Amino acid sequence: MCDYNKKFLFYVLKTSDVLDVLVPILYYLTESRNDPGKVGLMHVGVFILLLLSGERNFGVRLNKLYLTRVPMDLPIFTGNHADLLILVFHKIITCGHHRLQPLFDCILTIIVNISPYLKQMCMVSASKLMHLLEAFSTPWFLFANHTNYHLVFFLLEIFNNIIQYQFDGNAHLMYSIIRKRHVFHQLSNLPEDPTTVSKPHKKRGEQDNEEQLFSNEEWVPTR
């Protein structure tokens, strides 16, 4: 309906009702992330949010405080609806079913779209974004597939948008970036010769990187 009925889409975006739509979608995404029979439902939910994220009003309304506590398997936080969205997406990426990996591009694109409007992120969501960058920028993951660098590109674009447009209110993210500055240093010094590039992938070749990158427990890259 949002895709074909633009009047309905604009009505939803101009009222706070869009947040009443957002929270149930995020709830079902969280609850369905490990159920292979609900992968289709996950795709529908993510695509709806991708459509909404293309509209400025959606990003602006995400700054409203999240006060209605819906029971979800998420870290305790005090923040806005944007924080909620980021935490749910982090949970899907790190603890979701492996068949959801094709959605990673869409998930990060949604955060890219809303990032210029995020006035203030809480410490928890800022740390989770940095965790994703740390995970996706490890050499063994970057060089495992010729498209994996897209995920790092999206995350860097998110940080760039927030620094450029919402620097003053995002002290938590700035702190997380400074605290994890070694991640950016490692990115700027990635190996280029074929022999070195192939080593990280060979070490994990027997583990089937694409299938076991993220398990049911939050994945933390080894150093």
N, C-alpha and C. Protein backbone atom coordinates (compact mmCIF):
# COMPACT_ATOMS: atom_id res chain seq x y z
N MET A 1 0.83 -1.20 0.00
CA MET A 1 0.00 0.00 0.00
C MET A 1 0.87 1.26 0.00
N CYS A 2 1.94 1.26 0.81
CA CYS A 2 2.83 2.42 0.85
C CYS A 2 3.53 2.62 -0.49
N ASP A 3 3.78 1.52 -1.20
CA ASP A 3 4.50 1.61 -2.46
C ASP A 3 3.62 2.17 -3.58
N TYR A 4 2.36 1.77 -3.61
CA TYR A 4 1.48 2.15 -4.71
C TYR A 4 0.55 3.32 -4.38
N ASN A 5 0.28 3.55 -3.10
CA ASN A 5 -0.62 4.63 -2.70
C ASN A 5 0.20 5.71 -2.00
N LYS A 6 0.71 6.67 -2.78
CA LYS A 6 1.58 7.69 -2.24
C LYS A 6 0.85 8.61 -1.25
N LYS A 7 -0.44 8.82 -1.47
CA LYS A 7 -1.20 9.66 -0.54
C LYS A 7 -1.24 9.03 0.84
N PHE A 8 -1.42 7.71 0.87
CA PHE A 8 -1.41 7.00 2.16
C PHE A 8 -0.04 7.10 2.81
N LEU A 9 1.02 6.95 2.01
CA LEU A 9 2.38 7.03 2.53
C LEU A 9 2.65 8.40 3.14
N PHE A 10 2.26 9.46 2.43
CA PHE A 10 2.50 10.82 2.92
C PHE A 10 1.67 11.09 4.17
N TYR A 11 0.46 10.55 4.24
CA TYR A 11 -0.37 10.73 5.43
C TYR A 11 0.29 10.08 6.65
N VAL A 12 0.78 8.86 6.47
CA VAL A 12 1.43 8.15 7.57
C VAL A 12 2.67 8.90 8.04
N LEU A 13 3.45 9.42 7.08
CA LEU A 13 4.70 10.09 7.41
C LEU A 13 4.48 11.45 8.08
N LYS A 14 3.36 12.10 7.79
CA LYS A 14 3.10 13.43 8.35
C LYS A 14 2.48 13.36 9.74
N THR A 15 2.17 12.17 10.20
CA THR A 15 1.60 12.01 11.54
C THR A 15 2.53 11.12 12.35
N SER A 16 2.35 11.10 13.65
CA SER A 16 3.17 10.24 14.50
C SER A 16 2.78 8.78 14.36
N ASP A 17 1.74 8.51 13.54
CA ASP A 17 1.29 7.13 13.36
C ASP A 17 2.38 6.24 12.77
N VAL A 18 3.35 6.84 12.09
CA VAL A 18 4.40 6.03 11.48
C VAL A 18 5.19 5.27 12.55
N LEU A 19 5.31 5.85 13.73
CA LEU A 19 6.02 5.15 14.82
C LEU A 19 5.17 4.01 15.37
N ASP A 20 3.85 4.16 15.28
CA ASP A 20 2.97 3.06 15.70
C ASP A 20 3.04 1.90 14.73
N VAL A 21 3.48 2.18 13.51
CA VAL A 21 3.69 1.12 12.52
C VAL A 21 5.09 0.52 12.70
N LEU A 22 6.05 1.39 13.01
CA LEU A 22 7.44 0.97 13.11
C LEU A 22 7.66 -0.06 14.22
N VAL A 23 7.17 0.21 15.41
CA VAL A 23 7.45 -0.65 16.57
C VAL A 23 6.96 -2.08 16.37
N PRO A 24 5.72 -2.31 15.90
CA PRO A 24 5.30 -3.70 15.65
C PRO A 24 6.15 -4.41 14.60
N ILE A 25 6.58 -3.67 13.56
CA ILE A 25 7.44 -4.27 12.54
C ILE A 25 8.76 -4.72 13.17
N LEU A 26 9.35 -3.85 13.97
CA LEU A 26 10.62 -4.19 14.62
C LEU A 26 10.44 -5.36 15.59
N TYR A 27 9.29 -5.41 16.25
CA TYR A 27 9.03 -6.53 17.16
C TYR A 27 9.00 -7.85 16.41
N TYR A 28 8.27 -7.90 15.30
CA TYR A 28 8.17 -9.14 14.54
C TYR A 28 9.50 -9.51 13.87
N LEU A 29 10.28 -8.50 13.49
CA LEU A 29 11.60 -8.79 12.94
C LEU A 29 12.49 -9.45 13.99
N THR A 30 12.42 -8.94 15.22
CA THR A 30 13.23 -9.51 16.30
C THR A 30 12.79 -10.93 16.62
N GLU A 31 11.49 -11.14 16.70
CA GLU A 31 10.97 -12.45 17.08
C GLU A 31 11.16 -13.50 15.99
N SER A 32 11.25 -13.07 14.74
CA SER A 32 11.29 -14.01 13.61
C SER A 32 12.70 -14.26 13.09
N ARG A 33 13.70 -13.63 13.68
CA ARG A 33 15.03 -13.63 13.07
C ARG A 33 15.68 -15.01 12.99
N ASN A 34 15.29 -15.94 13.87
CA ASN A 34 15.90 -17.28 13.87
C ASN A 34 15.00 -18.36 13.29
N ASP A 35 13.86 -17.96 12.77
CA ASP A 35 12.90 -18.92 12.23
C ASP A 35 13.02 -18.97 10.71
N PRO A 36 13.59 -20.07 10.16
CA PRO A 36 13.76 -20.13 8.70
C PRO A 36 12.44 -20.09 7.94
N GLY A 37 11.34 -20.45 8.62
CA GLY A 37 10.04 -20.41 7.96
C GLY A 37 9.47 -19.01 7.84
N LYS A 38 10.11 -18.04 8.49
CA LYS A 38 9.62 -16.66 8.45
C LYS A 38 10.60 -15.72 7.74
N VAL A 39 11.46 -16.30 6.92
CA VAL A 39 12.41 -15.47 6.16
C VAL A 39 11.66 -14.53 5.23
N GLY A 40 10.57 -15.01 4.64
CA GLY A 40 9.76 -14.16 3.76
C GLY A 40 9.18 -12.98 4.51
N LEU A 41 8.70 -13.22 5.73
CA LEU A 41 8.17 -12.14 6.56
C LEU A 41 9.26 -11.13 6.89
N MET A 42 10.46 -11.60 7.13
CA MET A 42 11.58 -10.71 7.40
C MET A 42 11.87 -9.81 6.20
N HIS A 43 11.83 -10.39 5.01
CA HIS A 43 12.06 -9.60 3.80
C HIS A 43 11.00 -8.51 3.64
N VAL A 44 9.75 -8.87 3.88
CA VAL A 44 8.66 -7.89 3.74
C VAL A 44 8.85 -6.74 4.74
N GLY A 45 9.15 -7.09 6.00
CA GLY A 45 9.33 -6.06 7.01
C GLY A 45 10.49 -5.12 6.70
N VAL A 46 11.61 -5.69 6.26
CA VAL A 46 12.78 -4.87 5.93
C VAL A 46 12.49 -3.98 4.72
N PHE A 47 11.80 -4.51 3.73
CA PHE A 47 11.49 -3.72 2.53
C PHE A 47 10.53 -2.57 2.84
N ILE A 48 9.59 -2.79 3.76
CA ILE A 48 8.70 -1.70 4.18
C ILE A 48 9.52 -0.58 4.83
N LEU A 49 10.43 -0.96 5.71
CA LEU A 49 11.26 0.05 6.37
C LEU A 49 12.20 0.72 5.37
N LEU A 50 12.67 -0.01 4.38
CA LEU A 50 13.51 0.59 3.34
C LEU A 50 12.73 1.65 2.57
N LEU A 51 11.47 1.36 2.27
CA LEU A 51 10.62 2.32 1.57
C LEU A 51 10.39 3.57 2.42
N LEU A 52 10.09 3.37 3.69
CA LEU A 52 9.85 4.51 4.59
C LEU A 52 11.12 5.34 4.79
N SER A 53 12.26 4.68 4.85
CA SER A 53 13.51 5.39 5.14
C SER A 53 13.91 6.36 4.04
N GLY A 54 13.34 6.19 2.86
CA GLY A 54 13.64 7.11 1.77
C GLY A 54 12.97 8.45 1.91
N GLU A 55 12.11 8.61 2.91
CA GLU A 55 11.38 9.85 3.13
C GLU A 55 11.96 10.59 4.34
N ARG A 56 12.18 11.89 4.18
CA ARG A 56 12.80 12.69 5.24
C ARG A 56 11.98 12.66 6.53
N ASN A 57 10.66 12.74 6.42
CA ASN A 57 9.81 12.79 7.60
C ASN A 57 9.99 11.57 8.50
N PHE A 58 10.28 10.44 7.89
CA PHE A 58 10.49 9.22 8.66
C PHE A 58 11.73 9.35 9.53
N GLY A 59 12.82 9.80 8.93
CA GLY A 59 14.05 9.97 9.68
C GLY A 59 13.91 10.98 10.81
N VAL A 60 13.18 12.06 10.55
CA VAL A 60 12.99 13.09 11.57
C VAL A 60 12.18 12.55 12.73
N ARG A 61 11.13 11.80 12.45
CA ARG A 61 10.26 11.30 13.51
C ARG A 61 10.92 10.23 14.37
N LEU A 62 11.97 9.63 13.88
CA LEU A 62 12.68 8.63 14.68
C LEU A 62 13.36 9.24 15.90
N ASN A 63 13.48 10.56 15.95
CA ASN A 63 14.11 11.22 17.09
C ASN A 63 13.19 11.29 18.30
N LYS A 64 11.94 10.89 18.13
CA LYS A 64 11.02 10.89 19.28
C LYS A 64 11.45 9.83 20.28
N LEU A 65 11.41 10.17 21.57
CA LEU A 65 11.81 9.24 22.62
C LEU A 65 10.99 7.96 22.58
N TYR A 66 11.67 6.85 22.81
CA TYR A 66 10.99 5.55 22.85
C TYR A 66 10.59 5.29 24.30
N LEU A 67 9.30 5.48 24.59
CA LEU A 67 8.79 5.35 25.96
C LEU A 67 7.95 4.10 26.16
N THR A 68 7.28 3.64 25.10
CA THR A 68 6.45 2.44 25.20
C THR A 68 7.35 1.21 25.10
N ARG A 69 7.52 0.51 26.20
CA ARG A 69 8.45 -0.61 26.24
C ARG A 69 7.79 -1.91 25.80
N VAL A 70 8.02 -2.26 24.55
CA VAL A 70 7.54 -3.55 24.03
C VAL A 70 8.60 -4.60 24.37
N PRO A 71 8.20 -5.74 24.92
CA PRO A 71 9.19 -6.76 25.31
C PRO A 71 9.93 -7.33 24.10
N MET A 72 11.21 -7.02 23.99
CA MET A 72 12.05 -7.53 22.92
C MET A 72 13.38 -8.00 23.50
N ASP A 73 14.00 -8.91 22.81
CA ASP A 73 15.29 -9.45 23.23
C ASP A 73 16.39 -8.47 22.82
N LEU A 74 16.47 -7.34 23.55
CA LEU A 74 17.42 -6.29 23.23
C LEU A 74 18.11 -5.81 24.51
N PRO A 75 19.27 -5.18 24.38
CA PRO A 75 19.92 -4.59 25.57
C PRO A 75 19.04 -3.48 26.15
N ILE A 76 19.16 -3.27 27.44
CA ILE A 76 18.43 -2.17 28.08
C ILE A 76 19.04 -0.85 27.63
N PHE A 77 18.21 0.09 27.23
CA PHE A 77 18.71 1.38 26.77
C PHE A 77 17.68 2.46 27.04
N THR A 78 18.14 3.69 27.08
CA THR A 78 17.28 4.86 27.16
C THR A 78 17.59 5.73 25.97
N GLY A 79 16.62 5.84 25.07
CA GLY A 79 16.89 6.60 23.85
C GLY A 79 15.64 6.81 23.03
N ASN A 80 15.82 6.98 21.74
CA ASN A 80 14.71 7.27 20.84
C ASN A 80 14.41 6.07 19.93
N HIS A 81 13.49 6.28 19.00
CA HIS A 81 13.10 5.19 18.11
C HIS A 81 14.22 4.80 17.14
N ALA A 82 15.11 5.74 16.84
CA ALA A 82 16.25 5.41 15.99
C ALA A 82 17.18 4.43 16.70
N ASP A 83 17.37 4.63 18.00
CA ASP A 83 18.17 3.69 18.78
C ASP A 83 17.54 2.30 18.76
N LEU A 84 16.23 2.26 18.90
CA LEU A 84 15.52 0.98 18.85
C LEU A 84 15.75 0.28 17.52
N LEU A 85 15.61 1.02 16.44
CA LEU A 85 15.79 0.45 15.10
C LEU A 85 17.20 -0.09 14.91
N ILE A 86 18.20 0.66 15.36
CA ILE A 86 19.60 0.23 15.21
C ILE A 86 19.87 -1.03 16.03
N LEU A 87 19.34 -1.09 17.24
CA LEU A 87 19.55 -2.26 18.10
C LEU A 87 18.88 -3.51 17.52
N VAL A 88 17.69 -3.34 16.95
CA VAL A 88 17.01 -4.47 16.32
C VAL A 88 17.81 -4.96 15.11
N PHE A 89 18.29 -4.05 14.29
CA PHE A 89 19.06 -4.43 13.11
C PHE A 89 20.38 -5.10 13.52
N HIS A 90 21.01 -4.60 14.56
CA HIS A 90 22.23 -5.24 15.04
C HIS A 90 21.95 -6.68 15.50
N LYS A 91 20.83 -6.86 16.17
CA LYS A 91 20.46 -8.20 16.64
C LYS A 91 20.19 -9.14 15.46
N ILE A 92 19.55 -8.63 14.42
CA ILE A 92 19.27 -9.45 13.23
C ILE A 92 20.57 -9.87 12.56
N ILE A 93 21.51 -8.93 12.42
CA ILE A 93 22.76 -9.21 11.72
C ILE A 93 23.63 -10.18 12.52
N THR A 94 23.73 -9.97 13.82
CA THR A 94 24.67 -10.77 14.62
C THR A 94 24.08 -12.07 15.14
N CYS A 95 22.75 -12.11 15.29
CA CYS A 95 22.12 -13.29 15.91
C CYS A 95 21.01 -13.89 15.06
N GLY A 96 20.88 -13.46 13.82
CA GLY A 96 19.81 -13.96 12.97
C GLY A 96 20.21 -15.19 12.19
N HIS A 97 19.25 -15.79 11.51
CA HIS A 97 19.48 -16.97 10.68
C HIS A 97 20.39 -16.60 9.51
N HIS A 98 21.24 -17.55 9.11
CA HIS A 98 22.20 -17.25 8.04
C HIS A 98 21.52 -16.92 6.71
N ARG A 99 20.27 -17.35 6.54
CA ARG A 99 19.56 -17.05 5.29
C ARG A 99 19.16 -15.57 5.20
N LEU A 100 19.38 -14.82 6.27
CA LEU A 100 19.06 -13.39 6.26
C LEU A 100 20.23 -12.55 5.75
N GLN A 101 21.37 -13.17 5.47
CA GLN A 101 22.53 -12.39 5.03
C GLN A 101 22.28 -11.56 3.77
N PRO A 102 21.46 -12.02 2.82
CA PRO A 102 21.17 -11.16 1.66
C PRO A 102 20.47 -9.85 2.03
N LEU A 103 19.92 -9.76 3.25
CA LEU A 103 19.23 -8.55 3.68
C LEU A 103 20.18 -7.52 4.29
N PHE A 104 21.42 -7.88 4.51
CA PHE A 104 22.33 -6.98 5.20
C PHE A 104 22.49 -5.65 4.46
N ASP A 105 22.58 -5.71 3.13
CA ASP A 105 22.70 -4.48 2.35
C ASP A 105 21.50 -3.56 2.57
N CYS A 106 20.31 -4.14 2.54
CA CYS A 106 19.08 -3.35 2.74
C CYS A 106 19.03 -2.77 4.15
N ILE A 107 19.40 -3.58 5.13
CA ILE A 107 19.37 -3.12 6.52
C ILE A 107 20.28 -1.92 6.72
N LEU A 108 21.51 -2.02 6.21
CA LEU A 108 22.44 -0.90 6.36
C LEU A 108 22.05 0.29 5.50
N THR A 109 21.41 0.04 4.36
CA THR A 109 20.92 1.15 3.54
C THR A 109 19.86 1.95 4.28
N ILE A 110 19.02 1.27 5.05
CA ILE A 110 18.00 1.96 5.84
C ILE A 110 18.67 2.91 6.84
N ILE A 111 19.72 2.42 7.51
CA ILE A 111 20.40 3.27 8.49
C ILE A 111 21.12 4.42 7.78
N VAL A 112 21.67 4.16 6.60
CA VAL A 112 22.29 5.24 5.81
C VAL A 112 21.26 6.32 5.51
N ASN A 113 20.06 5.91 5.11
CA ASN A 113 19.03 6.87 4.73
C ASN A 113 18.58 7.76 5.89
N ILE A 114 18.53 7.20 7.10
CA ILE A 114 18.04 7.98 8.24
C ILE A 114 19.18 8.70 8.97
N SER A 115 20.43 8.33 8.70
CA SER A 115 21.56 8.86 9.47
C SER A 115 21.70 10.38 9.46
N PRO A 116 21.37 11.09 8.37
CA PRO A 116 21.51 12.55 8.43
C PRO A 116 20.54 13.23 9.39
N TYR A 117 19.54 12.50 9.88
CA TYR A 117 18.51 13.11 10.73
C TYR A 117 18.60 12.66 12.19
N LEU A 118 19.58 11.83 12.53
CA LEU A 118 19.69 11.30 13.89
C LEU A 118 20.36 12.32 14.80
N LYS A 119 19.56 13.02 15.58
CA LYS A 119 20.09 14.11 16.40
C LYS A 119 20.88 13.63 17.60
N GLN A 120 20.51 12.48 18.13
CA GLN A 120 21.22 11.99 19.31
C GLN A 120 21.04 10.48 19.46
N MET A 121 22.16 9.76 19.41
CA MET A 121 22.15 8.32 19.62
C MET A 121 22.57 8.02 21.05
N CYS A 122 22.00 6.98 21.62
CA CYS A 122 22.43 6.58 22.96
C CYS A 122 23.74 5.79 22.85
N MET A 123 24.38 5.57 23.99
CA MET A 123 25.68 4.90 24.00
C MET A 123 25.57 3.46 23.51
N VAL A 124 24.47 2.81 23.82
CA VAL A 124 24.31 1.41 23.44
C VAL A 124 24.26 1.26 21.93
N SER A 125 23.42 2.04 21.26
CA SER A 125 23.29 1.93 19.80
C SER A 125 24.57 2.38 19.09
N ALA A 126 25.24 3.41 19.64
CA ALA A 126 26.51 3.85 19.05
C ALA A 126 27.55 2.74 19.12
N SER A 127 27.60 2.04 20.25
CA SER A 127 28.55 0.94 20.40
C SER A 127 28.23 -0.21 19.46
N LYS A 128 26.94 -0.46 19.23
CA LYS A 128 26.55 -1.55 18.33
C LYS A 128 26.94 -1.24 16.88
N LEU A 129 26.82 0.01 16.48
CA LEU A 129 27.25 0.38 15.12
C LEU A 129 28.75 0.18 14.96
N MET A 130 29.50 0.57 15.99
CA MET A 130 30.95 0.37 15.93
C MET A 130 31.30 -1.11 15.93
N HIS A 131 30.51 -1.91 16.63
CA HIS A 131 30.76 -3.36 16.63
C HIS A 131 30.58 -3.94 15.23
N LEU A 132 29.58 -3.46 14.50
CA LEU A 132 29.37 -3.94 13.13
C LEU A 132 30.54 -3.57 12.24
N LEU A 133 31.05 -2.34 12.38
CA LEU A 133 32.20 -1.95 11.58
C LEU A 133 33.41 -2.80 11.91
N GLU A 134 33.62 -3.05 13.18
CA GLU A 134 34.75 -3.88 13.60
C GLU A 134 34.63 -5.29 13.04
N ALA A 135 33.41 -5.82 13.03
CA ALA A 135 33.19 -7.17 12.54
C ALA A 135 33.37 -7.26 11.03
N PHE A 136 32.77 -6.34 10.30
CA PHE A 136 32.79 -6.40 8.85
C PHE A 136 34.14 -5.98 8.25
N SER A 137 34.98 -5.30 9.02
CA SER A 137 36.24 -4.81 8.46
C SER A 137 37.41 -5.75 8.74
N THR A 138 37.15 -6.90 9.37
CA THR A 138 38.23 -7.87 9.55
C THR A 138 38.66 -8.42 8.19
N PRO A 139 39.95 -8.58 7.97
CA PRO A 139 40.43 -9.02 6.65
C PRO A 139 39.81 -10.32 6.18
N TRP A 140 39.65 -11.30 7.08
CA TRP A 140 39.13 -12.60 6.63
C TRP A 140 37.71 -12.48 6.10
N PHE A 141 36.93 -11.52 6.64
CA PHE A 141 35.57 -11.33 6.12
C PHE A 141 35.58 -10.47 4.85
N LEU A 142 36.35 -9.41 4.86
CA LEU A 142 36.40 -8.52 3.70
C LEU A 142 36.83 -9.25 2.43
N PHE A 143 37.81 -10.14 2.56
CA PHE A 143 38.36 -10.81 1.39
C PHE A 143 37.69 -12.14 1.09
N ALA A 144 36.68 -12.50 1.87
CA ALA A 144 36.00 -13.77 1.63
C ALA A 144 35.05 -13.70 0.44
N ASN A 145 34.60 -12.49 0.11
CA ASN A 145 33.66 -12.31 -0.99
C ASN A 145 33.90 -10.95 -1.63
N HIS A 146 33.75 -10.88 -2.94
CA HIS A 146 34.09 -9.62 -3.63
C HIS A 146 33.07 -8.51 -3.39
N THR A 147 31.96 -8.81 -2.72
CA THR A 147 30.97 -7.77 -2.43
C THR A 147 30.90 -7.39 -0.94
N ASN A 148 31.68 -8.05 -0.11
CA ASN A 148 31.60 -7.80 1.32
C ASN A 148 32.00 -6.38 1.71
N TYR A 149 32.83 -5.76 0.88
CA TYR A 149 33.26 -4.40 1.21
C TYR A 149 32.10 -3.41 1.20
N HIS A 150 30.99 -3.77 0.52
CA HIS A 150 29.82 -2.89 0.49
C HIS A 150 29.33 -2.58 1.90
N LEU A 151 29.37 -3.58 2.78
CA LEU A 151 28.86 -3.39 4.13
C LEU A 151 29.70 -2.38 4.90
N VAL A 152 31.02 -2.43 4.70
CA VAL A 152 31.91 -1.44 5.32
C VAL A 152 31.64 -0.06 4.74
N PHE A 153 31.43 0.00 3.45
CA PHE A 153 31.14 1.28 2.79
C PHE A 153 29.88 1.91 3.38
N PHE A 154 28.83 1.12 3.58
CA PHE A 154 27.59 1.64 4.15
C PHE A 154 27.82 2.19 5.56
N LEU A 155 28.57 1.46 6.37
CA LEU A 155 28.81 1.90 7.75
C LEU A 155 29.63 3.18 7.78
N LEU A 156 30.63 3.28 6.93
CA LEU A 156 31.42 4.51 6.86
C LEU A 156 30.57 5.68 6.41
N GLU A 157 29.64 5.42 5.51
CA GLU A 157 28.73 6.49 5.07
C GLU A 157 27.82 6.94 6.20
N ILE A 158 27.38 5.99 7.03
CA ILE A 158 26.55 6.33 8.20
C ILE A 158 27.32 7.27 9.13
N PHE A 159 28.55 6.89 9.46
CA PHE A 159 29.37 7.73 10.35
C PHE A 159 29.63 9.10 9.73
N ASN A 160 29.90 9.12 8.45
CA ASN A 160 30.17 10.38 7.77
C ASN A 160 28.95 11.30 7.81
N ASN A 161 27.76 10.75 7.56
CA ASN A 161 26.54 11.56 7.58
C ASN A 161 26.27 12.15 8.95
N ILE A 162 26.46 11.34 9.99
CA ILE A 162 26.19 11.82 11.35
C ILE A 162 27.21 12.89 11.75
N ILE A 163 28.48 12.67 11.41
CA ILE A 163 29.51 13.66 11.73
C ILE A 163 29.25 14.96 10.97
N GLN A 164 28.83 14.85 9.71
CA GLN A 164 28.64 16.03 8.88
C GLN A 164 27.39 16.82 9.25
N TYR A 165 26.31 16.12 9.58
CA TYR A 165 25.03 16.82 9.77
C TYR A 165 24.56 16.89 11.23
N GLN A 166 24.98 15.96 12.08
CA GLN A 166 24.47 15.91 13.45
C GLN A 166 25.60 15.72 14.47
N PHE A 167 26.69 16.40 14.24
CA PHE A 167 27.87 16.22 15.10
C PHE A 167 27.60 16.63 16.54
N ASP A 168 26.97 17.78 16.75
CA ASP A 168 26.84 18.37 18.08
C ASP A 168 26.11 17.46 19.07
N GLY A 169 25.09 16.75 18.60
CA GLY A 169 24.28 15.96 19.53
C GLY A 169 24.71 14.52 19.69
N ASN A 170 25.77 14.11 19.01
CA ASN A 170 26.13 12.69 19.01
C ASN A 170 27.49 12.44 19.65
N ALA A 171 27.61 12.92 20.89
CA ALA A 171 28.86 12.73 21.63
C ALA A 171 29.15 11.26 21.87
N HIS A 172 28.11 10.45 22.07
CA HIS A 172 28.32 9.02 22.33
C HIS A 172 28.96 8.33 21.13
N LEU A 173 28.51 8.67 19.94
CA LEU A 173 29.09 8.06 18.75
C LEU A 173 30.52 8.54 18.56
N MET A 174 30.77 9.84 18.80
CA MET A 174 32.13 10.36 18.65
C MET A 174 33.08 9.65 19.62
N TYR A 175 32.60 9.42 20.84
CA TYR A 175 33.41 8.71 21.82
C TYR A 175 33.71 7.28 21.36
N SER A 176 32.68 6.61 20.81
CA SER A 176 32.87 5.23 20.34
C SER A 176 33.87 5.18 19.19
N ILE A 177 33.80 6.17 18.29
CA ILE A 177 34.73 6.21 17.16
C ILE A 177 36.16 6.41 17.65
N ILE A 178 36.34 7.33 18.59
CA ILE A 178 37.69 7.58 19.13
C ILE A 178 38.20 6.36 19.88
N ARG A 179 37.32 5.75 20.65
CA ARG A 179 37.71 4.58 21.44
C ARG A 179 38.12 3.41 20.53
N LYS A 180 37.47 3.30 19.37
CA LYS A 180 37.76 2.20 18.45
C LYS A 180 38.54 2.70 17.23
N ARG A 181 39.36 3.70 17.41
CA ARG A 181 40.07 4.29 16.27
C ARG A 181 41.00 3.29 15.59
N HIS A 182 41.42 2.25 16.33
CA HIS A 182 42.29 1.25 15.71
C HIS A 182 41.60 0.54 14.55
N VAL A 183 40.26 0.47 14.58
CA VAL A 183 39.52 -0.17 13.48
C VAL A 183 39.74 0.61 12.19
N PHE A 184 39.71 1.94 12.28
CA PHE A 184 39.92 2.78 11.10
C PHE A 184 41.38 2.71 10.64
N HIS A 185 42.29 2.62 11.59
CA HIS A 185 43.70 2.48 11.23
C HIS A 185 43.94 1.18 10.48
N GLN A 186 43.29 0.11 10.93
CA GLN A 186 43.45 -1.17 10.25
C GLN A 186 42.86 -1.13 8.83
N LEU A 187 41.76 -0.42 8.69
CA LEU A 187 41.16 -0.29 7.36
C LEU A 187 42.07 0.45 6.40
N SER A 188 42.76 1.45 6.90
CA SER A 188 43.64 2.25 6.04
C SER A 188 44.93 1.52 5.70
N ASN A 189 45.18 0.40 6.39
CA ASN A 189 46.42 -0.36 6.15
C ASN A 189 46.12 -1.80 5.75
N LEU A 190 45.05 -2.00 5.02
CA LEU A 190 44.72 -3.35 4.56
C LEU A 190 45.77 -3.86 3.58
N PRO A 191 46.10 -5.15 3.65
CA PRO A 191 47.08 -5.70 2.70
C PRO A 191 46.55 -5.69 1.28
N GLU A 192 47.46 -5.56 0.33
CA GLU A 192 47.06 -5.49 -1.09
C GLU A 192 47.63 -6.62 -1.92
N ASP A 193 48.73 -7.21 -1.48
CA ASP A 193 49.32 -8.26 -2.31
C ASP A 193 48.51 -9.55 -2.19
N PRO A 194 48.37 -10.30 -3.27
CA PRO A 194 47.51 -11.50 -3.30
C PRO A 194 47.84 -12.55 -2.24
N THR A 195 49.12 -12.73 -1.93
CA THR A 195 49.51 -13.75 -0.95
C THR A 195 48.96 -13.43 0.43
N THR A 196 49.14 -12.19 0.85
CA THR A 196 48.66 -11.78 2.17
C THR A 196 47.15 -11.78 2.24
N VAL A 197 46.51 -11.36 1.15
CA VAL A 197 45.05 -11.30 1.11
C VAL A 197 44.45 -12.68 1.26
N SER A 198 45.08 -13.69 0.68
CA SER A 198 44.52 -15.05 0.69
C SER A 198 44.69 -15.75 2.02
N LYS A 199 45.61 -15.32 2.86
CA LYS A 199 45.89 -16.01 4.12
C LYS A 199 44.71 -16.02 5.08
N PRO A 200 44.08 -14.87 5.36
CA PRO A 200 42.96 -14.91 6.30
C PRO A 200 41.82 -15.82 5.85
N HIS A 201 41.59 -15.84 4.54
CA HIS A 201 40.51 -16.67 4.01
C HIS A 201 40.85 -18.15 4.13
N LYS A 202 42.11 -18.51 3.91
CA LYS A 202 42.52 -19.91 3.99
C LYS A 202 42.40 -20.44 5.41
N LYS A 203 42.73 -19.59 6.38
CA LYS A 203 42.70 -20.01 7.78
C LYS A 203 41.28 -20.38 8.22
N ARG A 204 40.30 -19.74 7.61
CA ARG A 204 38.92 -20.00 8.01
C ARG A 204 38.15 -20.76 6.94
N GLY A 205 38.86 -21.24 5.94
CA GLY A 205 38.19 -21.91 4.84
C GLY A 205 37.39 -23.11 5.26
N GLU A 206 37.91 -23.86 6.24
CA GLU A 206 37.22 -25.07 6.67
C GLU A 206 35.98 -24.77 7.48
N GLN A 207 35.83 -23.53 7.93
CA GLN A 207 34.67 -23.18 8.75
C GLN A 207 33.49 -22.69 7.93
N ASP A 208 33.67 -22.59 6.63
CA ASP A 208 32.60 -22.13 5.74
C ASP A 208 32.14 -20.73 6.17
N ASN A 209 32.92 -19.74 5.81
CA ASN A 209 32.69 -18.36 6.25
C ASN A 209 31.28 -17.87 6.00
N GLU A 210 30.77 -18.15 4.82
CA GLU A 210 29.47 -17.58 4.47
C GLU A 210 28.34 -18.13 5.32
N GLU A 211 28.46 -19.39 5.78
CA GLU A 211 27.38 -20.00 6.55
C GLU A 211 27.52 -19.74 8.04
N GLN A 212 28.78 -19.59 8.54
CA GLN A 212 29.00 -19.54 9.97
C GLN A 212 29.54 -18.20 10.43
N LEU A 213 29.39 -17.16 9.63
CA LEU A 213 29.88 -15.85 10.02
C LEU A 213 29.20 -15.38 11.28
N PHE A 214 27.89 -15.58 11.37
CA PHE A 214 27.15 -15.18 12.55
C PHE A 214 26.37 -16.38 13.07
N SER A 215 26.50 -16.66 14.34
CA SER A 215 25.79 -17.77 14.97
C SER A 215 24.69 -17.21 15.83
N ASN A 216 24.01 -18.06 16.61
CA ASN A 216 22.94 -17.61 17.47
C ASN A 216 23.44 -16.78 18.65
N GLU A 217 24.74 -16.81 18.90
CA GLU A 217 25.32 -15.93 19.88
C GLU A 217 26.00 -14.79 19.15
N GLU A 218 26.02 -13.62 19.79
CA GLU A 218 26.58 -12.45 19.12
C GLU A 218 28.01 -12.71 18.71
N TRP A 219 28.31 -12.47 17.45
CA TRP A 219 29.63 -12.77 16.91
C TRP A 219 30.57 -11.61 17.18
N VAL A 220 31.73 -11.92 17.69
CA VAL A 220 32.77 -10.92 17.93
C VAL A 220 34.00 -11.36 17.18
N PRO A 221 34.57 -10.51 16.33
CA PRO A 221 35.72 -10.92 15.53
C PRO A 221 36.93 -11.20 16.38
N THR A 222 37.70 -12.18 15.99
CA THR A 222 38.94 -12.47 16.69
C THR A 222 40.05 -11.60 16.11
N ARG A 223 40.96 -11.21 16.95
CA ARG A 223 42.05 -10.34 16.51
C ARG A 223 43.35 -11.13 16.35
